[in-house]
Short mmCIF file of N, CA and C in Angstrom, two decimals:
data_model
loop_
_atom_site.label_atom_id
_atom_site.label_comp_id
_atom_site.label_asym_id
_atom_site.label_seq_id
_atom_site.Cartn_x
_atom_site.Cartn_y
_atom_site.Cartn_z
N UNK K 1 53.43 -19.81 -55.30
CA UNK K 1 52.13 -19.88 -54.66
C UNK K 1 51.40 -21.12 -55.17
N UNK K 2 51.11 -21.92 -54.46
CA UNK K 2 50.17 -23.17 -54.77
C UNK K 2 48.78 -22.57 -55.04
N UNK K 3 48.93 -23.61 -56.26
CA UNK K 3 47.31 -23.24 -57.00
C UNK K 3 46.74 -23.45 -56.02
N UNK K 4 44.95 -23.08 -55.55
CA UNK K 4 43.47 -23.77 -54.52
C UNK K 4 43.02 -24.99 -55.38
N UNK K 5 43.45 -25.12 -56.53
CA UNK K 5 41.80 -25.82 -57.19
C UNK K 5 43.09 -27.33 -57.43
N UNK K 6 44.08 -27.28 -57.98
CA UNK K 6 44.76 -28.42 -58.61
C UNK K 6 46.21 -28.52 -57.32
N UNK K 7 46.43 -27.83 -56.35
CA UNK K 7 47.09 -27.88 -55.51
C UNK K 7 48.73 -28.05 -56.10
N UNK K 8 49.40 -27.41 -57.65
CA UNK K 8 50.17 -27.47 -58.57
C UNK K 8 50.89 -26.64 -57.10
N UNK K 9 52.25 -26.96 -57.01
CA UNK K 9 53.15 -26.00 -55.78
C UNK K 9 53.30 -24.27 -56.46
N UNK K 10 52.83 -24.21 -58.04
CA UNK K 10 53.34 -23.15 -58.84
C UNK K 10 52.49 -22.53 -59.42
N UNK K 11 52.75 -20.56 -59.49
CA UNK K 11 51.74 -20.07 -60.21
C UNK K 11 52.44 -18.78 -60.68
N UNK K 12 52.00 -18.34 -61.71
CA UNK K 12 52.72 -16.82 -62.39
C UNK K 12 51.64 -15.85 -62.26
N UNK K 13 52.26 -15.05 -61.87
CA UNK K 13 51.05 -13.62 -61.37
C UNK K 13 50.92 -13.10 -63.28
N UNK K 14 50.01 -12.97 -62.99
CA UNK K 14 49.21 -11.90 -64.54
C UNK K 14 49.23 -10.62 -64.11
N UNK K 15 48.99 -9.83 -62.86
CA UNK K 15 48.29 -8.80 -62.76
C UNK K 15 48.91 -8.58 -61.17
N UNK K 16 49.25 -7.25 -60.90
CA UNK K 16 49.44 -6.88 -59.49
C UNK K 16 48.73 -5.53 -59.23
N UNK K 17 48.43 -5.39 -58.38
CA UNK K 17 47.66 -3.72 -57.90
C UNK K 17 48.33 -3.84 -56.60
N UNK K 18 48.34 -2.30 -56.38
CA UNK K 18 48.11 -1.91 -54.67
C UNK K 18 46.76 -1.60 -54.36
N UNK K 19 46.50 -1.80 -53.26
CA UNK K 19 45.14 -1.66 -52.45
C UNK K 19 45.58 -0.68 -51.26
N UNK K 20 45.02 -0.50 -50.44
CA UNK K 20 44.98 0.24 -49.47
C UNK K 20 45.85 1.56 -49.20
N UNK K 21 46.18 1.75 -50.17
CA UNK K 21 47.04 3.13 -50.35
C UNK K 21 48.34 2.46 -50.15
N UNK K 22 49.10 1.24 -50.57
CA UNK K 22 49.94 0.45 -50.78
C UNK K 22 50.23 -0.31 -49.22
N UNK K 23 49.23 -0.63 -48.71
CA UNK K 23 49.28 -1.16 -47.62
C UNK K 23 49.37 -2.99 -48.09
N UNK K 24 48.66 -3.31 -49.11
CA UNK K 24 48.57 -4.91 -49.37
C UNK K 24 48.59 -4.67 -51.01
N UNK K 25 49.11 -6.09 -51.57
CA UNK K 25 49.20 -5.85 -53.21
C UNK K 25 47.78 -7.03 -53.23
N UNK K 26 47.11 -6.83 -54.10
CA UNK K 26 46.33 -7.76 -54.97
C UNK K 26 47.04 -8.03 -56.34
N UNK K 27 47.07 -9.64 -56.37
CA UNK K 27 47.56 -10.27 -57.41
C UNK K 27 46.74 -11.14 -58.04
N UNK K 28 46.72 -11.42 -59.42
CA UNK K 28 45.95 -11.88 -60.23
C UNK K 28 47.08 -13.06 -60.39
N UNK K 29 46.24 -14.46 -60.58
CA UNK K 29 47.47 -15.79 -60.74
C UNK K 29 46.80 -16.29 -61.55
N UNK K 30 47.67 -17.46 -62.26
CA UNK K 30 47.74 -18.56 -63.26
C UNK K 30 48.19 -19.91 -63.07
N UNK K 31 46.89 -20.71 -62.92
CA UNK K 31 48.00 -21.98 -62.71
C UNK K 31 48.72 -22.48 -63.99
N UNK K 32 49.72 -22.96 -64.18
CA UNK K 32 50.29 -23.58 -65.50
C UNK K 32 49.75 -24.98 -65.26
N UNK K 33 49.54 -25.55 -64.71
CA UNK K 33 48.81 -27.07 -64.51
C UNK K 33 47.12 -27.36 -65.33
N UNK K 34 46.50 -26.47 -64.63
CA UNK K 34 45.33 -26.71 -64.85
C UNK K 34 44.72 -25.66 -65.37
N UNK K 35 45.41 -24.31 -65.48
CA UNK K 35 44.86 -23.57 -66.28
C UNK K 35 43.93 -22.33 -65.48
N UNK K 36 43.61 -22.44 -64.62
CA UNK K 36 42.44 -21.80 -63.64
C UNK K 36 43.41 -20.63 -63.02
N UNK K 37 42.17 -19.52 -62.84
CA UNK K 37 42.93 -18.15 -62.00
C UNK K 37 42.20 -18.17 -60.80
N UNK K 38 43.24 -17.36 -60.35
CA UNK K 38 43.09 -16.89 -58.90
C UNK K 38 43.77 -15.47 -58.49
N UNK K 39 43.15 -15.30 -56.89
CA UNK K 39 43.21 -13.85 -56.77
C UNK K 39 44.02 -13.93 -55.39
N UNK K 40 45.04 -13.31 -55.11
CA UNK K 40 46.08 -13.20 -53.57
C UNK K 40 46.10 -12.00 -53.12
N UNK K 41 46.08 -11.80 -51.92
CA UNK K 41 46.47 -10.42 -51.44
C UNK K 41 47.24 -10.61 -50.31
N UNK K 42 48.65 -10.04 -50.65
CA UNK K 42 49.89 -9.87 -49.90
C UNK K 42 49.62 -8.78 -49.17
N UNK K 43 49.92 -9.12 -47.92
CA UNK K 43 49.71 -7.81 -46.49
C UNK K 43 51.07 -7.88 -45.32
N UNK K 44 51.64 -6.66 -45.39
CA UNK K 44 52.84 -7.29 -44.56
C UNK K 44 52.45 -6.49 -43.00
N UNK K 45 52.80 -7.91 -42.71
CA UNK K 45 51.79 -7.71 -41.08
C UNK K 45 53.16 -6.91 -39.90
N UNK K 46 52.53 -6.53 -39.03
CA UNK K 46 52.40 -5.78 -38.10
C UNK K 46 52.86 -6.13 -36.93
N UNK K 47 53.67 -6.62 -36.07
CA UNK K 47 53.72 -7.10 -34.65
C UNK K 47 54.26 -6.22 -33.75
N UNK K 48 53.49 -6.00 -32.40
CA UNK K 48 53.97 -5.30 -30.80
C UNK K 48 54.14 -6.49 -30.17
N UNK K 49 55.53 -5.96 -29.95
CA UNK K 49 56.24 -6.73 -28.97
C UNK K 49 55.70 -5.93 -27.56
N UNK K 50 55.16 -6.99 -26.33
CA UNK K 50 54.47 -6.07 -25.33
C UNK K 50 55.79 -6.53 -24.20
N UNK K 51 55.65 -5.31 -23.15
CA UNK K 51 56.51 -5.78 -22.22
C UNK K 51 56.69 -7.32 -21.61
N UNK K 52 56.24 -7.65 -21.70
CA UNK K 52 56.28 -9.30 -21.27
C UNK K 52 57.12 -10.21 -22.03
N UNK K 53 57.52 -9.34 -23.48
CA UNK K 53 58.11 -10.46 -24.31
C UNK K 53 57.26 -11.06 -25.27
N UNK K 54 55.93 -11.09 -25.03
CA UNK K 54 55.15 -11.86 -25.70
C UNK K 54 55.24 -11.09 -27.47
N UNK K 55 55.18 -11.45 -28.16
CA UNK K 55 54.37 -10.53 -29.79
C UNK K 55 53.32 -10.57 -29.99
N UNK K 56 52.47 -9.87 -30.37
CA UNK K 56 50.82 -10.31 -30.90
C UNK K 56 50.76 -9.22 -31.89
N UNK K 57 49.95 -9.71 -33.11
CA UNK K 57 49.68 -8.60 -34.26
C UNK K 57 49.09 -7.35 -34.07
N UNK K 58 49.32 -5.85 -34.43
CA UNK K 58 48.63 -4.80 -34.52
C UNK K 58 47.32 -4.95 -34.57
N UNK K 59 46.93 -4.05 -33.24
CA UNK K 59 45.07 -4.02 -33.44
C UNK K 59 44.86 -2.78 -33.32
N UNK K 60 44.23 -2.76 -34.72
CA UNK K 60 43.22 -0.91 -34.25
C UNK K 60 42.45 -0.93 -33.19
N UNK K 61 41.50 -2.28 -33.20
CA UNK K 61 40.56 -2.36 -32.74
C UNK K 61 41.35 -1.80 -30.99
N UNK K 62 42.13 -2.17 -30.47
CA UNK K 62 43.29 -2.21 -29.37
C UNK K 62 43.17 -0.73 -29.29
N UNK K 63 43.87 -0.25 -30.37
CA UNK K 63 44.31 1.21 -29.78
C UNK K 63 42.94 2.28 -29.83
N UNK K 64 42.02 1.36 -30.62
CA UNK K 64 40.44 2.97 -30.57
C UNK K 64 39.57 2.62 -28.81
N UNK K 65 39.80 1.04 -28.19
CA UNK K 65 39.49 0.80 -27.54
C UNK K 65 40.18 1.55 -26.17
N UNK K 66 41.55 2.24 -25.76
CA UNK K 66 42.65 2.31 -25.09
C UNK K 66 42.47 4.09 -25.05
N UNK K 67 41.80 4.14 -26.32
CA UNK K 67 41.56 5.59 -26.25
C UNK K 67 40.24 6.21 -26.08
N UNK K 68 39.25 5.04 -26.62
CA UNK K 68 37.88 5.45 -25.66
C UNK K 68 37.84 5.69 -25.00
N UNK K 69 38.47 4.89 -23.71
CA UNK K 69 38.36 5.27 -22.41
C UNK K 69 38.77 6.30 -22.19
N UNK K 70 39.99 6.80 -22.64
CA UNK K 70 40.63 8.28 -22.34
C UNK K 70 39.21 9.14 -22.93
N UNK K 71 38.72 8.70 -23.90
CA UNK K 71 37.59 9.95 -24.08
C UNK K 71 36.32 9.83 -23.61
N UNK K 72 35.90 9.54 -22.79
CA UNK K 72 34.81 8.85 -22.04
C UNK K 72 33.90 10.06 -21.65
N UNK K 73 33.15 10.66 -22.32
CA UNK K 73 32.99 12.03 -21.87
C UNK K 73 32.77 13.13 -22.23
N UNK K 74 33.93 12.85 -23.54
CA UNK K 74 34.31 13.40 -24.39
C UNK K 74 33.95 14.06 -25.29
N UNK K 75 33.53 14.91 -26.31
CA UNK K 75 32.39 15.04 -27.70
C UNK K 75 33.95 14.43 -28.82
N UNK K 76 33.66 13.33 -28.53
CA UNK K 76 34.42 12.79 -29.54
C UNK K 76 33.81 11.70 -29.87
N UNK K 77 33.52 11.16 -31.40
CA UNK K 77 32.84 10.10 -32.39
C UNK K 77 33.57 9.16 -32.80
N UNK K 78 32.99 8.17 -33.56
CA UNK K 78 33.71 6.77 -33.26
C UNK K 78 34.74 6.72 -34.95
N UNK K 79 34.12 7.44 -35.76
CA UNK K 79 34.55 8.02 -36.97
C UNK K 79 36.18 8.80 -36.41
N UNK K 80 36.28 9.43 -35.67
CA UNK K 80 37.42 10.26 -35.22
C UNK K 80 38.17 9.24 -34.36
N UNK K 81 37.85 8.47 -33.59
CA UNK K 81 38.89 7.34 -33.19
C UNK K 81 39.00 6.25 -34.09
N UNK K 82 38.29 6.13 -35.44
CA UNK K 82 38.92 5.29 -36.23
C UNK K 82 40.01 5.88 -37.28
N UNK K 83 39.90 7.19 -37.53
CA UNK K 83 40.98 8.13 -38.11
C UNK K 83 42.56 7.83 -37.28
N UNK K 84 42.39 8.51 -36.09
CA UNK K 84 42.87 7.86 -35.28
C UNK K 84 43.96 6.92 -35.20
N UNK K 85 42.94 6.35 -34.85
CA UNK K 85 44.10 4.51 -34.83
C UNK K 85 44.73 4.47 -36.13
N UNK K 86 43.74 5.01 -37.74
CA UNK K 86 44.45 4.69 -38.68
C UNK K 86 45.81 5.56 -38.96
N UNK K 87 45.58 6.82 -38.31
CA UNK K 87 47.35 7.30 -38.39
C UNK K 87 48.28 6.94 -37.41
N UNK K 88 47.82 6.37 -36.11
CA UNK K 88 48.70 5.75 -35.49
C UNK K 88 49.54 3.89 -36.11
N UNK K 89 48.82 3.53 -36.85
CA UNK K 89 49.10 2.32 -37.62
C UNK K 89 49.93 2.93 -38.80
N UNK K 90 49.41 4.18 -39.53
CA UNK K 90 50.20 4.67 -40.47
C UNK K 90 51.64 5.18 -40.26
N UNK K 91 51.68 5.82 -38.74
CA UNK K 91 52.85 6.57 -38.63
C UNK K 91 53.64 4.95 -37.95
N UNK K 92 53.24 3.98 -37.43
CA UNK K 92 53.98 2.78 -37.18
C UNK K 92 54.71 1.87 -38.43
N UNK K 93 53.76 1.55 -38.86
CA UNK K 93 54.58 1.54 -40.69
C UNK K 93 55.45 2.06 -41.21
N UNK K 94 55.16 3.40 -40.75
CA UNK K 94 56.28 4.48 -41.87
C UNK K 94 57.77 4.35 -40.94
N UNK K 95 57.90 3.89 -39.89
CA UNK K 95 58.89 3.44 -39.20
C UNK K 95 59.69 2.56 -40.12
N UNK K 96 58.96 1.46 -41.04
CA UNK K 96 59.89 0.81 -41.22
C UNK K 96 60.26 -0.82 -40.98
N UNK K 97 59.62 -1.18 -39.54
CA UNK K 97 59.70 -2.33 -38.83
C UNK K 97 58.69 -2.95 -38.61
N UNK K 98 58.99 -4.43 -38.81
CA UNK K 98 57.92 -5.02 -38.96
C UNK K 98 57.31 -5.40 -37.46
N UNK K 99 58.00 -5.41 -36.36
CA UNK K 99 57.58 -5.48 -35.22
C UNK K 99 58.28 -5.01 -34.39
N UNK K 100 57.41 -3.56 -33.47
CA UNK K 100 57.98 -2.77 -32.81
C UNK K 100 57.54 -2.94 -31.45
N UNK K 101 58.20 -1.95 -29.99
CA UNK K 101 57.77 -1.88 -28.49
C UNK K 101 56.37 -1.33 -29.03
N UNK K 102 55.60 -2.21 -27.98
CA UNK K 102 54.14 -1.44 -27.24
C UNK K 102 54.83 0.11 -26.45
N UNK K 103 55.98 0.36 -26.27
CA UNK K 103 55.70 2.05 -25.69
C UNK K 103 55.44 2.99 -27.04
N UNK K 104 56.18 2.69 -28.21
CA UNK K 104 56.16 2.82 -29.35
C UNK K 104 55.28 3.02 -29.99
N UNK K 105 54.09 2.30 -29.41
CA UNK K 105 52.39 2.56 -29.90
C UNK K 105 51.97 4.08 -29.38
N UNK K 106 52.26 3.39 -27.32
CA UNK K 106 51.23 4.85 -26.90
C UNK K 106 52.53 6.10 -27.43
N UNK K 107 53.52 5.91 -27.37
CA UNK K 107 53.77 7.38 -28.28
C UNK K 107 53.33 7.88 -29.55
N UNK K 108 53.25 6.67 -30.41
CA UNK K 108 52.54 7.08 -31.72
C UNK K 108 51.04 7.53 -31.82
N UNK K 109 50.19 6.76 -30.05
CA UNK K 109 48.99 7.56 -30.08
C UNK K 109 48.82 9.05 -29.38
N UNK K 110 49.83 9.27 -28.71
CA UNK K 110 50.15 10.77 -28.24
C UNK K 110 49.70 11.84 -28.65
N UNK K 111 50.34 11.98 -30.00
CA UNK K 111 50.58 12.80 -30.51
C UNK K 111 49.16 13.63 -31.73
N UNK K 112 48.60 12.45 -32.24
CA UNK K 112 47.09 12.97 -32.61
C UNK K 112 45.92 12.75 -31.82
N UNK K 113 46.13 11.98 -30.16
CA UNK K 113 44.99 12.16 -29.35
C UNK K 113 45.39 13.75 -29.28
N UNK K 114 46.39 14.53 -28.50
CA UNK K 114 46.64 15.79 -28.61
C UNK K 114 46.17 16.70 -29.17
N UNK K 115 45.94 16.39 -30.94
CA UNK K 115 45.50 16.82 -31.87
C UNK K 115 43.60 17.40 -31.70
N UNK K 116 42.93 15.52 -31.32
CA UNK K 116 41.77 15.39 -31.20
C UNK K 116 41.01 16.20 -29.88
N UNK K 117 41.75 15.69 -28.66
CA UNK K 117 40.88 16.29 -27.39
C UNK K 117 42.40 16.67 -26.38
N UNK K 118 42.32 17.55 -26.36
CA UNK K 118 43.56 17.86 -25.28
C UNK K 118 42.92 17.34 -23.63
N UNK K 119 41.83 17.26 -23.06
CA UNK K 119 41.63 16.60 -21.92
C UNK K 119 41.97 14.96 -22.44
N UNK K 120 41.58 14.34 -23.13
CA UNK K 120 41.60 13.31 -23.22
C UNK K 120 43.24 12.95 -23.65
N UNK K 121 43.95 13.69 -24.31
CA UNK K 121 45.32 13.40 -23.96
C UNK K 121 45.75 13.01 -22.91
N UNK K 122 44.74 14.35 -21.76
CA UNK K 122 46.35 14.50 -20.32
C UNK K 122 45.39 13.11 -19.91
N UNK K 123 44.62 12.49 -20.20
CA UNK K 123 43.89 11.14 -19.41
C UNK K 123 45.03 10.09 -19.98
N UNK K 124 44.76 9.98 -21.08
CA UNK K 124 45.83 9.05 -21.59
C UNK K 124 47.16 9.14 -20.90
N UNK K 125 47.76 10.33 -21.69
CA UNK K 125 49.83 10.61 -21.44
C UNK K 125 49.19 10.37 -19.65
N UNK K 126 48.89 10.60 -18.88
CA UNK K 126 48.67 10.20 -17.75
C UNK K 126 48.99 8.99 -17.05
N UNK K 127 47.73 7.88 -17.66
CA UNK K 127 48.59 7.02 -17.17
C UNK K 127 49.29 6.05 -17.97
N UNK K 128 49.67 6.12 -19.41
CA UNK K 128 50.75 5.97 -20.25
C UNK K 128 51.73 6.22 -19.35
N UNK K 129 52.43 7.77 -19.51
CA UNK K 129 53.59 7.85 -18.77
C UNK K 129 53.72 7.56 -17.62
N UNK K 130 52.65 7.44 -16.33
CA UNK K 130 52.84 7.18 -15.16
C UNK K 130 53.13 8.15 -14.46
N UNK K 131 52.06 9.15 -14.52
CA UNK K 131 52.43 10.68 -13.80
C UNK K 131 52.15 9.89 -12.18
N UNK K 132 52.90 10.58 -11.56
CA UNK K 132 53.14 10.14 -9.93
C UNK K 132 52.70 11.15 -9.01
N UNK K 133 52.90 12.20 -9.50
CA UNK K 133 51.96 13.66 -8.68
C UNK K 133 51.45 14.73 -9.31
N UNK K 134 51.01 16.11 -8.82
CA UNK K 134 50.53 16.99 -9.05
C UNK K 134 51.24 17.28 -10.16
N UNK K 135 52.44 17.53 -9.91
CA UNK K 135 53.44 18.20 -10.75
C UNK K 135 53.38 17.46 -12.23
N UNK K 136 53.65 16.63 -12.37
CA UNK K 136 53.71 15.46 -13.59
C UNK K 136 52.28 16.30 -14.35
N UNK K 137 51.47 16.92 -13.70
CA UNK K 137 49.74 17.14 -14.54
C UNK K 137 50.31 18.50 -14.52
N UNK K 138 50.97 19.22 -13.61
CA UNK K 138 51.22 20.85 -14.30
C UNK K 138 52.09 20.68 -15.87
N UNK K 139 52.96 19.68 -15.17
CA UNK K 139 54.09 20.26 -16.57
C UNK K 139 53.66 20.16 -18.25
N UNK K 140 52.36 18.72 -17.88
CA UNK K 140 51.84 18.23 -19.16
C UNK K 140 51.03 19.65 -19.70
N UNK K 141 49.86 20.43 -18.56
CA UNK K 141 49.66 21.25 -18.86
C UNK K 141 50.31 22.53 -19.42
N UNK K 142 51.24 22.66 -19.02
CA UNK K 142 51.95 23.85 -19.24
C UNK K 142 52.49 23.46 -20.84
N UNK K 143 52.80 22.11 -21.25
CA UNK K 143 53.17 21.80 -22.52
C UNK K 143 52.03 22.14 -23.29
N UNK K 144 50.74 22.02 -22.80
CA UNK K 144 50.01 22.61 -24.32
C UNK K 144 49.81 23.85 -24.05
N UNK K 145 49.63 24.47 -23.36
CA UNK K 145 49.62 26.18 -23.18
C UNK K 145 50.43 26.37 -23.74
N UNK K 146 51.74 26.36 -23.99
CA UNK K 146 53.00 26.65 -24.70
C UNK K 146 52.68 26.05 -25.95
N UNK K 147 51.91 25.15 -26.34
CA UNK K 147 51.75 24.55 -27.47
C UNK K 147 50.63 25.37 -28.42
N UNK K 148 49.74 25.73 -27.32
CA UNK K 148 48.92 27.20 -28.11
C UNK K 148 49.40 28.27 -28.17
N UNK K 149 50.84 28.87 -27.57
CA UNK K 149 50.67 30.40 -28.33
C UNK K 149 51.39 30.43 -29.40
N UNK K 150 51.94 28.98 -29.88
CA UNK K 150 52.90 29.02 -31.32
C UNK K 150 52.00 29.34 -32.15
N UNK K 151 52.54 30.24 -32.89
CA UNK K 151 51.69 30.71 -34.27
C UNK K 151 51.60 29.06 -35.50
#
C-alpha cells in the first residue's frame, strides 16, 4: 500500500479490525520511509451482472427503491426496507461470489419481502416473475395459504 503523505510504494499494517460484522477490515499502517500512520479500509465489493451484460456495483439504495414501489400503500417504514435490502446484500455475500445475475437479486429479495408484507410480495414476485394471467396470481396465492397452515 503506498504511503498518502511520502508516496513510499510500501507500508506494514500495525493493527487490523473487522468492521461491519466482517464486511470490510480496518487497518492501521506504517510508513517505513517517513515514519507517519495511516488508516485503510478493505471492502470486497459486490457486482450484478444485469441482463444486458453490463456489471454495475450492488445498490441497496436499488433494491429498497424496487421494493418501495411494491409497497406503495403499504404500512411498511423505511427502517424495515433498510433491514431489508441489508439481508438481501447479506444473503448475496453468503453466496460466496463476487459478482452475481440480477435474477439472483429479485430472488434473494423474495423471500423476506414475503416475510415483511405478503401483498407487497405478490406486487413484486408479480412482475419479477412475469405472471401472464389470472392463474400465475392464484398459484402465488395458494403458496402462502399453504405457507400459513405450517406450524
Amino acid at each position: 500500500m503506498r504511503c498518502p503523505y511520502c508516496r513510499h510504494p510500501d507500508s506494514r499494517v500495525v493493527d487490523s479490525r473487522e468492521q461491519d460484522e466482517g464486511q470490510s477490515i480496518r487497518r492501521r499502517r506504517s510508513c517505513p520511509e517517513c515514519g507517519r500512520r495511516f488508516t485503510t479500509v478493505e471492502e470486497a465489493t459486490l457486482a450484478v451482472m444485469k441482463r444486458s451484460g453490463v456489471t454495475e456495483p450492488f445498490s441497496r439504495t436499488k433494491v429498497i427503491n424496487g421494493v418501495r414501489r411494491a409497497c406503495q400503500g403499504r404500512p411498511v417504514d423505511e427502517d424495515a426496507l433498510a433491514q431489508l435490502a441489508q439481508a438481501v446484500e447479506d444473503a448475496i455475500r453468503a453466496t460466496g461470489c463476487a459478482e452475481v445475475p440480477a435474477p439472483e437479486v429479485g430472488l434473494a429479495i423474495l423471500g423476506p419481502l414475503k416475510e415483511l408484507d405478503e401483498v407487497a410480495y405478490l406486487r413484486f414476485a408479480s412482475v419479477y416473475q412475469a405472471f401472464s394471467s389470472i392463474d400465475d396470481f392464484e398459484k402465488a396465492i395458494g403458496d402462502l395459504r399453504v405457507g400459513h397452515r405450517t406450524p
